[in-house]
CSV table of C-alpha atoms in Angstrom, one decimal:
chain,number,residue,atom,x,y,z
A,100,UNK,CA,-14.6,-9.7,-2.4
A,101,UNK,CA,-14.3,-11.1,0.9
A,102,UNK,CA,-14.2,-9.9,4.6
A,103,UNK,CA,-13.9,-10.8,8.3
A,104,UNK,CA,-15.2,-9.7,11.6
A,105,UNK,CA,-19.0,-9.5,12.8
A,106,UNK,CA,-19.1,-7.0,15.2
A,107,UNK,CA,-20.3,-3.6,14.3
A,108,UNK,CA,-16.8,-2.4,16.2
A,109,UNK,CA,-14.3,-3.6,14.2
A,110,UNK,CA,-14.3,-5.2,10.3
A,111,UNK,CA,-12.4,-5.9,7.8
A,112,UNK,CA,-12.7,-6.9,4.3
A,113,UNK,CA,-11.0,-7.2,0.4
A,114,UNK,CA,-12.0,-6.3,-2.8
A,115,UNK,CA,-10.6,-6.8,-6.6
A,116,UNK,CA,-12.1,-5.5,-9.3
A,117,UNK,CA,-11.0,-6.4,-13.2
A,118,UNK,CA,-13.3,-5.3,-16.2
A,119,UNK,CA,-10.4,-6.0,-18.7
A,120,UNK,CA,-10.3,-9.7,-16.9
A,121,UNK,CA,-13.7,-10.9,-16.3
A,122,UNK,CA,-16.0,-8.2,-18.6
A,123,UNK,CA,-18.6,-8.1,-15.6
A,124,UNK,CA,-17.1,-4.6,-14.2
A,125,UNK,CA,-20.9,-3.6,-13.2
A,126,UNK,CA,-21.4,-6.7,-11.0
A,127,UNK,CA,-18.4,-6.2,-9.4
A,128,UNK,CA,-18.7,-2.7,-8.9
A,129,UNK,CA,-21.9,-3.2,-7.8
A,130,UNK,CA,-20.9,-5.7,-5.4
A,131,UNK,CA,-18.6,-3.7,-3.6
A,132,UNK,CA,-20.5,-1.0,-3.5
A,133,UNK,CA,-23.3,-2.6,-1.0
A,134,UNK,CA,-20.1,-3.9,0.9
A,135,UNK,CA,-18.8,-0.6,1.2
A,136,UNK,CA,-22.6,0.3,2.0
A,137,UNK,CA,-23.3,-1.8,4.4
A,138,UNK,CA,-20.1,-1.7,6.3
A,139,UNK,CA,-18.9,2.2,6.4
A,140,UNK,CA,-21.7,3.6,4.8
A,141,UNK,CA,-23.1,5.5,8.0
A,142,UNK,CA,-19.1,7.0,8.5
A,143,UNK,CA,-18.0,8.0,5.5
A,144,UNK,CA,-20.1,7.2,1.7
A,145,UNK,CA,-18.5,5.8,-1.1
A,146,UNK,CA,-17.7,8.4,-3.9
A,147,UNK,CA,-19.2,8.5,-6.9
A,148,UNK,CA,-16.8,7.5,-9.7
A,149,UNK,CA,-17.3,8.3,-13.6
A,150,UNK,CA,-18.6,5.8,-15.7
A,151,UNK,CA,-15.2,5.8,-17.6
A,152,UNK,CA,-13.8,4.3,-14.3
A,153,UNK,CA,-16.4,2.0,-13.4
A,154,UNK,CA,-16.2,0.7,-16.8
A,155,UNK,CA,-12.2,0.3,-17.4
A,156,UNK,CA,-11.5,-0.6,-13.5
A,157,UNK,CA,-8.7,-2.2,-12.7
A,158,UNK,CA,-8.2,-2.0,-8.9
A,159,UNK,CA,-7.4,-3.9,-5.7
A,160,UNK,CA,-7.5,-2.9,-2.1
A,161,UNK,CA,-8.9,-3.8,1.2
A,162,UNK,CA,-11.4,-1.5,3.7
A,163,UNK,CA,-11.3,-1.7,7.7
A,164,UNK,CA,-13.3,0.1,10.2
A,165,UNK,CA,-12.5,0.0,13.8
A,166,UNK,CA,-15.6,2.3,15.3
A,167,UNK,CA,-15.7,5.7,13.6
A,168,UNK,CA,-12.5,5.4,11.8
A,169,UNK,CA,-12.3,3.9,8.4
A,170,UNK,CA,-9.0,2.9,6.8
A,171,UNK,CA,-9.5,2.6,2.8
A,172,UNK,CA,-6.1,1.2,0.9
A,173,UNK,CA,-6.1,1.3,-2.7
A,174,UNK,CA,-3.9,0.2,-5.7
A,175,UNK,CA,-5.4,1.4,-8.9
A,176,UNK,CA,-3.6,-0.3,-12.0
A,177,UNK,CA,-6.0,2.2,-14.1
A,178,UNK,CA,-6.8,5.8,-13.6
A,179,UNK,CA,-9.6,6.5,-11.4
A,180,UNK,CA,-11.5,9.8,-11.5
A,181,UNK,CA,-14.7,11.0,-9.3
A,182,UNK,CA,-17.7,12.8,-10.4
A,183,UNK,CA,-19.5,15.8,-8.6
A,184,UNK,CA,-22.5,14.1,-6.7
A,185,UNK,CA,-25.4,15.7,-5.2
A,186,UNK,CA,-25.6,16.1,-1.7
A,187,UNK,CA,-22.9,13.6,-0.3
A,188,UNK,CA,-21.3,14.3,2.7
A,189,UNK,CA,-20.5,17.7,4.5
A,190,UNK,CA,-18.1,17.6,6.4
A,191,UNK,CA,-14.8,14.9,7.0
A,192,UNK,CA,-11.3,14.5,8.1
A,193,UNK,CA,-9.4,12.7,5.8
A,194,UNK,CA,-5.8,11.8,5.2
A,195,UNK,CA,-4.2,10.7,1.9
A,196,UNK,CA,-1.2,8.6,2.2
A,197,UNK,CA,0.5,7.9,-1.8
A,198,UNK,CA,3.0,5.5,-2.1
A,199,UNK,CA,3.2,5.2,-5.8
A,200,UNK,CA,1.5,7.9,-8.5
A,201,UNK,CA,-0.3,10.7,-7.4
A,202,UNK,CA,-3.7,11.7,-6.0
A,203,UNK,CA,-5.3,15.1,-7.5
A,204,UNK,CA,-8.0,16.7,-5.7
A,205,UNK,CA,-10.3,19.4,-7.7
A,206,UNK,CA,-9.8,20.9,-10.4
A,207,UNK,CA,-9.9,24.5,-12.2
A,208,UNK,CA,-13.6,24.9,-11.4
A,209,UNK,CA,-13.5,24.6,-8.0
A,210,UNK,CA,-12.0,26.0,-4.8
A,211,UNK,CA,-9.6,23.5,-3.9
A,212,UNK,CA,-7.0,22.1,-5.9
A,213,UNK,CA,-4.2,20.0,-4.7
A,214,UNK,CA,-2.2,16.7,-6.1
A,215,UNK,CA,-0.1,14.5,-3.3
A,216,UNK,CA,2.9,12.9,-4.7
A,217,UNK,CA,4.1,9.4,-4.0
A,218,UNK,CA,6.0,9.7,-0.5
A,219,UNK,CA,3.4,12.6,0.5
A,220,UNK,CA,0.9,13.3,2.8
A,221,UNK,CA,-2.2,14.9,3.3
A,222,UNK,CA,-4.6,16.0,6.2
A,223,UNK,CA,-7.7,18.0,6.0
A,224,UNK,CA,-10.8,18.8,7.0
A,225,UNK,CA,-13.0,18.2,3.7
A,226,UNK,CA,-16.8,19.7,3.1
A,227,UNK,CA,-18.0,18.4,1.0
A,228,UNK,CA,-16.5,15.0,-0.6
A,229,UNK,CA,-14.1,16.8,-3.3
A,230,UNK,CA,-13.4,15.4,-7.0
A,231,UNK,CA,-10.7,13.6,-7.5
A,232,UNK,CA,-8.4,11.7,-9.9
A,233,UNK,CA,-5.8,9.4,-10.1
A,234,UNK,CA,-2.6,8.1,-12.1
A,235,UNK,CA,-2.9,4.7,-13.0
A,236,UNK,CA,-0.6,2.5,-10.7
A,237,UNK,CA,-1.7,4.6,-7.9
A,238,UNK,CA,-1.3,3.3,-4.2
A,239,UNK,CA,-2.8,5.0,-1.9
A,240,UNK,CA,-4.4,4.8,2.1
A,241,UNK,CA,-7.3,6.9,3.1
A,242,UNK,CA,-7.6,7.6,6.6
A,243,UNK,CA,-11.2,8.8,7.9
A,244,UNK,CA,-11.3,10.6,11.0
A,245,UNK,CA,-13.6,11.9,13.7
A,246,UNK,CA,-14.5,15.5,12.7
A,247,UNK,CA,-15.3,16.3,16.5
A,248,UNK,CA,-11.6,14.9,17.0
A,249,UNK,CA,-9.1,16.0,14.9
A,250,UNK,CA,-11.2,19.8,13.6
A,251,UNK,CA,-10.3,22.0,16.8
A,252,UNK,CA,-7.0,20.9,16.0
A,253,UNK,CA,-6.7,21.8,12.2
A,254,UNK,CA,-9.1,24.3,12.2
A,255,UNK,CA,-9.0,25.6,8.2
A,256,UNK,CA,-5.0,24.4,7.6
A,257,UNK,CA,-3.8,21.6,5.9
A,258,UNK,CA,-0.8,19.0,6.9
A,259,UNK,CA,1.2,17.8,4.6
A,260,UNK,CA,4.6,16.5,4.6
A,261,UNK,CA,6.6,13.1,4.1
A,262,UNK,CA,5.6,9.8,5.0
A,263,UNK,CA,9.3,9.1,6.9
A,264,UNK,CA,8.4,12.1,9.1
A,265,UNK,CA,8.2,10.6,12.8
A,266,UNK,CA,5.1,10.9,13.5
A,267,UNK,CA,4.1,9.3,10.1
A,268,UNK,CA,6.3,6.0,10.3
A,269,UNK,CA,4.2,5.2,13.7
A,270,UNK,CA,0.5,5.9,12.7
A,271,UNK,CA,1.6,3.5,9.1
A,272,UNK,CA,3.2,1.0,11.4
A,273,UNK,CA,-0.1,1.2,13.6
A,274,UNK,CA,-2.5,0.7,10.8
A,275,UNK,CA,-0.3,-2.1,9.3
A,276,UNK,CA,-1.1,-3.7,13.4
A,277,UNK,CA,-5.0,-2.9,13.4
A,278,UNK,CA,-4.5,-4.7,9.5
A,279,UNK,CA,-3.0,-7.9,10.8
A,280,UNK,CA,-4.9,-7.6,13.9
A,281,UNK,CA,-8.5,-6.7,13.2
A,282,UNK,CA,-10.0,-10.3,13.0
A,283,UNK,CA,-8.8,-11.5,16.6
A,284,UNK,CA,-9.5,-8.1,18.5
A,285,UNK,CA,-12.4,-8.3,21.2
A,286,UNK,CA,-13.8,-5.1,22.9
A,287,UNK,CA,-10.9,-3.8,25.0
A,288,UNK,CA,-8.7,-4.4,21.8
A,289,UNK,CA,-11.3,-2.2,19.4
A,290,UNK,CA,-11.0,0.3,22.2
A,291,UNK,CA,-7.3,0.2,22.1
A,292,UNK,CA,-6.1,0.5,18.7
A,293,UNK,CA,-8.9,3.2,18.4
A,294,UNK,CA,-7.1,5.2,21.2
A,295,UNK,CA,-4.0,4.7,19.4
A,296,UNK,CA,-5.2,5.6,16.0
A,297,UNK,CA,-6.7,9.0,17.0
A,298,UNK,CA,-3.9,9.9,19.3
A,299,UNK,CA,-1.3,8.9,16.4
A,300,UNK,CA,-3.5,11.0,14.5
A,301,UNK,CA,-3.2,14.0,16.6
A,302,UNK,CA,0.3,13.7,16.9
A,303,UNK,CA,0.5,14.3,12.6
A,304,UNK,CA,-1.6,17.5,13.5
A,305,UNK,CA,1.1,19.0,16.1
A,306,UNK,CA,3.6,17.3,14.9
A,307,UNK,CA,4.9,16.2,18.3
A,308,UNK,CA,3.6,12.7,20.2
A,309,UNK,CA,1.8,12.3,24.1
A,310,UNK,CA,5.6,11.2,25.4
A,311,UNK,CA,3.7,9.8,28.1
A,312,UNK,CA,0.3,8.3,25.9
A,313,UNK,CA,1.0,4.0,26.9
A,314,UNK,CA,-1.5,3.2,23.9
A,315,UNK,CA,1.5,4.4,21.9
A,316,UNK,CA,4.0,2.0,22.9
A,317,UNK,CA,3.3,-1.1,20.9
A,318,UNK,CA,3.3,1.2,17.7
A,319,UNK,CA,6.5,2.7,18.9
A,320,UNK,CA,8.1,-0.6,19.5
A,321,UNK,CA,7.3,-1.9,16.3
A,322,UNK,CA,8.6,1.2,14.4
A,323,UNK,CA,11.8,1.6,15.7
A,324,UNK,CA,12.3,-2.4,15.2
A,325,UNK,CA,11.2,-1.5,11.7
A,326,UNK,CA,13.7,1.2,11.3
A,327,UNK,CA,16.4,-1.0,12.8
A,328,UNK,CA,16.0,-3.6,10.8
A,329,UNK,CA,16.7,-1.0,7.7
A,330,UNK,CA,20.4,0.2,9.6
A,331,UNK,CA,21.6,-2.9,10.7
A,332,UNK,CA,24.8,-2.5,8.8
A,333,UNK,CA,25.1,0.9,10.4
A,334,UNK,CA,27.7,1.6,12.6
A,335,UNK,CA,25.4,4.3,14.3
A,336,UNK,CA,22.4,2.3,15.0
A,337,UNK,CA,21.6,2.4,18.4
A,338,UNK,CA,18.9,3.6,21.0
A,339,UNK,CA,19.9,7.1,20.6
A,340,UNK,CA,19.6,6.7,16.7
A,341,UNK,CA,16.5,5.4,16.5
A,342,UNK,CA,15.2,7.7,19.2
A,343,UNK,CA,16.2,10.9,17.2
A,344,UNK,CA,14.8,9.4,14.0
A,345,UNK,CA,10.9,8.8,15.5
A,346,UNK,CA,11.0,12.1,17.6
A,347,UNK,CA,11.5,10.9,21.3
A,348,UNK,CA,13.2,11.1,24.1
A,349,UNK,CA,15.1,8.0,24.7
A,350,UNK,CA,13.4,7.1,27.7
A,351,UNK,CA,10.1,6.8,25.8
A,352,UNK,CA,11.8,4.6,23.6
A,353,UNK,CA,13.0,2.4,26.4
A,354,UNK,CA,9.8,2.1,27.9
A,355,UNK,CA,8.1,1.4,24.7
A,356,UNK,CA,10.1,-1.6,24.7
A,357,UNK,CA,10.4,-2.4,28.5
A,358,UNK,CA,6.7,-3.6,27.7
A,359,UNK,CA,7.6,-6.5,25.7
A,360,UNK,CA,10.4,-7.2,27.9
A,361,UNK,CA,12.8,-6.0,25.9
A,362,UNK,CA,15.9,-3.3,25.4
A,363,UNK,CA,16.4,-1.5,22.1
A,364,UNK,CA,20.3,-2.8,22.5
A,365,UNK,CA,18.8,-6.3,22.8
A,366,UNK,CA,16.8,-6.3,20.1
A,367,UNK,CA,19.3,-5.2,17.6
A,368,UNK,CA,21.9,-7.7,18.9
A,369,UNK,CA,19.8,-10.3,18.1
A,370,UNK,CA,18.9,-9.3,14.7
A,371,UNK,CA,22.6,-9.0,13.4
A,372,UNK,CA,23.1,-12.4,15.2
A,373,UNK,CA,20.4,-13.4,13.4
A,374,UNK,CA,21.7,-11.9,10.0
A,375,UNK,CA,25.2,-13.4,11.0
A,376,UNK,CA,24.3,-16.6,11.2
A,377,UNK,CA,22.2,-16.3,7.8
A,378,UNK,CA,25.8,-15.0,6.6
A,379,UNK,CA,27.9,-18.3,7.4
A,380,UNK,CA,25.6,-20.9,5.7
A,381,UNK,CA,24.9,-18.6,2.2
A,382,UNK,CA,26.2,-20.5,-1.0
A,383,UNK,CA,28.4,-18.7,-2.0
A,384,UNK,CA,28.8,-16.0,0.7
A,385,UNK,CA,33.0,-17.1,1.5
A,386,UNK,CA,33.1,-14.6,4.4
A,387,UNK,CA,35.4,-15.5,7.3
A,388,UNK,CA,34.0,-15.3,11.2
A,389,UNK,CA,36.3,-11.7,11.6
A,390,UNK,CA,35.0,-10.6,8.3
A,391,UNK,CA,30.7,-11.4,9.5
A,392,UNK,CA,31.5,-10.1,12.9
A,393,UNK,CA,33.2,-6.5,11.1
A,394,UNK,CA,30.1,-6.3,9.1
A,395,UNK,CA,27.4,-7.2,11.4
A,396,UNK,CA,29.4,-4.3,14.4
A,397,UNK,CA,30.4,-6.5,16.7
A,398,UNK,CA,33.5,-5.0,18.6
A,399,UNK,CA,35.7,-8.2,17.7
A,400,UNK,CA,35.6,-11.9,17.2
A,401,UNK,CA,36.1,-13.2,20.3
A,402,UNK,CA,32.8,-10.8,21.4
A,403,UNK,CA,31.0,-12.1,18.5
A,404,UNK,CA,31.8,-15.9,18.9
A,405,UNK,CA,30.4,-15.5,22.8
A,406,UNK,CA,26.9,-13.6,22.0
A,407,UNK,CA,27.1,-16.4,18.7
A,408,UNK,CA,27.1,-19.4,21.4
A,409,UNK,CA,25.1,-17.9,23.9
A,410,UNK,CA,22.1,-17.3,21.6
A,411,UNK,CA,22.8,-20.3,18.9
A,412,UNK,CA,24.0,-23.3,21.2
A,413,UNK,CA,27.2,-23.2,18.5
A,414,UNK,CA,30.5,-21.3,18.1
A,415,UNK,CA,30.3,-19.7,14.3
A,416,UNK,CA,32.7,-22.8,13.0
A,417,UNK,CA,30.1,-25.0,14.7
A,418,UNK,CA,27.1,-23.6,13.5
A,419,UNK,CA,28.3,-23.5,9.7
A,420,UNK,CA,29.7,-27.1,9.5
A,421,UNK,CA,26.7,-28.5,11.2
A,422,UNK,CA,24.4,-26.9,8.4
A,423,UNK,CA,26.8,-28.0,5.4
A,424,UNK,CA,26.9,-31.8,7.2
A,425,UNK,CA,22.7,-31.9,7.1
A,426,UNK,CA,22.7,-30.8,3.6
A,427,UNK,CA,25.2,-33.1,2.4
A,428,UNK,CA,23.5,-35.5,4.3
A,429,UNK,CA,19.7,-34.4,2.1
């Protein structure tokens, strides 16, 4: 186990537990039990989990809190069930984002029941902590949320739905940022990303975003380069693309990316350059300058071998026997 950040604000941390590995499951357990304690204790308890789970635990994952939102991702190579506990908390907002297995909640005996699939989603307001279990190889993010928040919002409904909805792609690209990010943030960042997070939040609840919210932009941004990078062979990729697959007008887009000083269209010119020039130096790729520039959307050669130079320093030709002369030469 290990984690980062001192201030109360913001923290990360780690965590990999292995009875079948290191047979001391209850010192481990233990251990990250007062981490968990110590670190989102006061927002949101750990569950109670059955000895059979504690005992046969094979799990990694990593915990983050940035102020009263806690972010829980967890891979479970074994199953992992709950136990009822007395007391434990009243009332939550929690979402459940599986990306491999599925997540049960309840069970016969009590009043709510519900499994999310891998590729599903879940919001809702929980009180109290539910049981739960888990297929082994379960992935899974837990989102904690301000009750005062995100409750007049849901009221007694759940949300569910796809994790490649819109609104979904940019709160997962936004936690992947506060991830990366966590360590290095002082006091206006925590404030930030915490803006972001509960308005990205919201946005899953109405399922529409704050067109006009700016803490949304860097999430936006790095979505839709996301996306792109997936359609770069498609012919259709383009501002108006991308803008229909997250759920905004284009002119949110563009500002989204006007803050890094950047348009959409420049962006994705410079990743097929970049793919192109990738193309002309693989082993035993054999394509011909027409045949990268057809495959990468470029209107013709002659348009390719320009934006090529421009960016590169090098025609295509240039570029490709340059690179085969230094490795001869190694």
């Amino acid at each position: 186990m290990n984690s980062t950040g001192a201030q109360t604000d913001a923290w990360s941390g780690a965590f990999l537990l292995d009875s079948t590995a290191s047979g001391v499951a209850a010192q481990d357990f233990d251990g990250l039990q007062r981490l968990w304690d110590t670190q989102l204790g006061d927002v949101f308890p750990m569950p109670a989990l059955s000895p059979d789970s504690v005992d046969g635990i094979r799990a990694r994952g990593r915990l983050a809190r940035v102020r009263d939102v806690a972010i829980v991702d967890v891979h479970g190579l074994s199953a992992i069930r709950s136990v009822d506990a007395p007391g434990g908390v009243d009332d939550m907002v929690m979402m459940y984002t599986v990306r491999r297995g599925a997540w049960t909640f309840g069970g016969p005996r009590d009043r709510y029941e519900h499994t999310v699939p891998a590729g599903q989603f879940l919001l809702r307001r929980f009180g109290p902590w539910p049981r739960f279990e888990t297929m082994p190889n379960t992935t899974n993010r837990i989102l904690i949320l301000p009750l005062s928040v995100l409750s007049p919002l849901l009221g007694g409904r759940s949300v569910t739905g796809p994790l490649d909805s819109a609104e979904m792609r940019l709160l997962v690209t936004h936690v992947n940022m506060v991830h990366a990010t966590i360590g290095d943030l002082g006091p206006a960042g925590v404030r930030a990303v915490h803006g972001a997070l509960i308005e990205l939040a919201k946005a899953v609840v109405k399922g529409r975003f704050d067109d006009v919210e700016p803490r949304l932009a860097p999430s936006l941004a790095q979505a839709a380069k996301e996306l792109a990078d997936r359609h770069l062979t498609d012919p259709e990729l383009g501002p108006a693309m991308l803008a229909r697959a997250l759920n905004v007008s284009l002119s949110t887009l563009h500002r989204a990316f006007a803050t890094e000083g950047l348009s959409v269209s420049t962006y994705i010119r410079r990743r097929r350059l970049e793919e192109a020039r990738r193309a002309l130096t693989a082993p035993h790729g054999g394509l011909s300058v027409s045949e990268i520039a057809a495959h990468w959307h470029f209107s013709d050669s002659s348009h390719f071998i320009r934006a090529f130079k421009k960016r590169y320093g090098q025609t295509p030709k240039e570029y490709a026997r340059s690179t085969r002369t230094a490795d001869d030469r190694n």
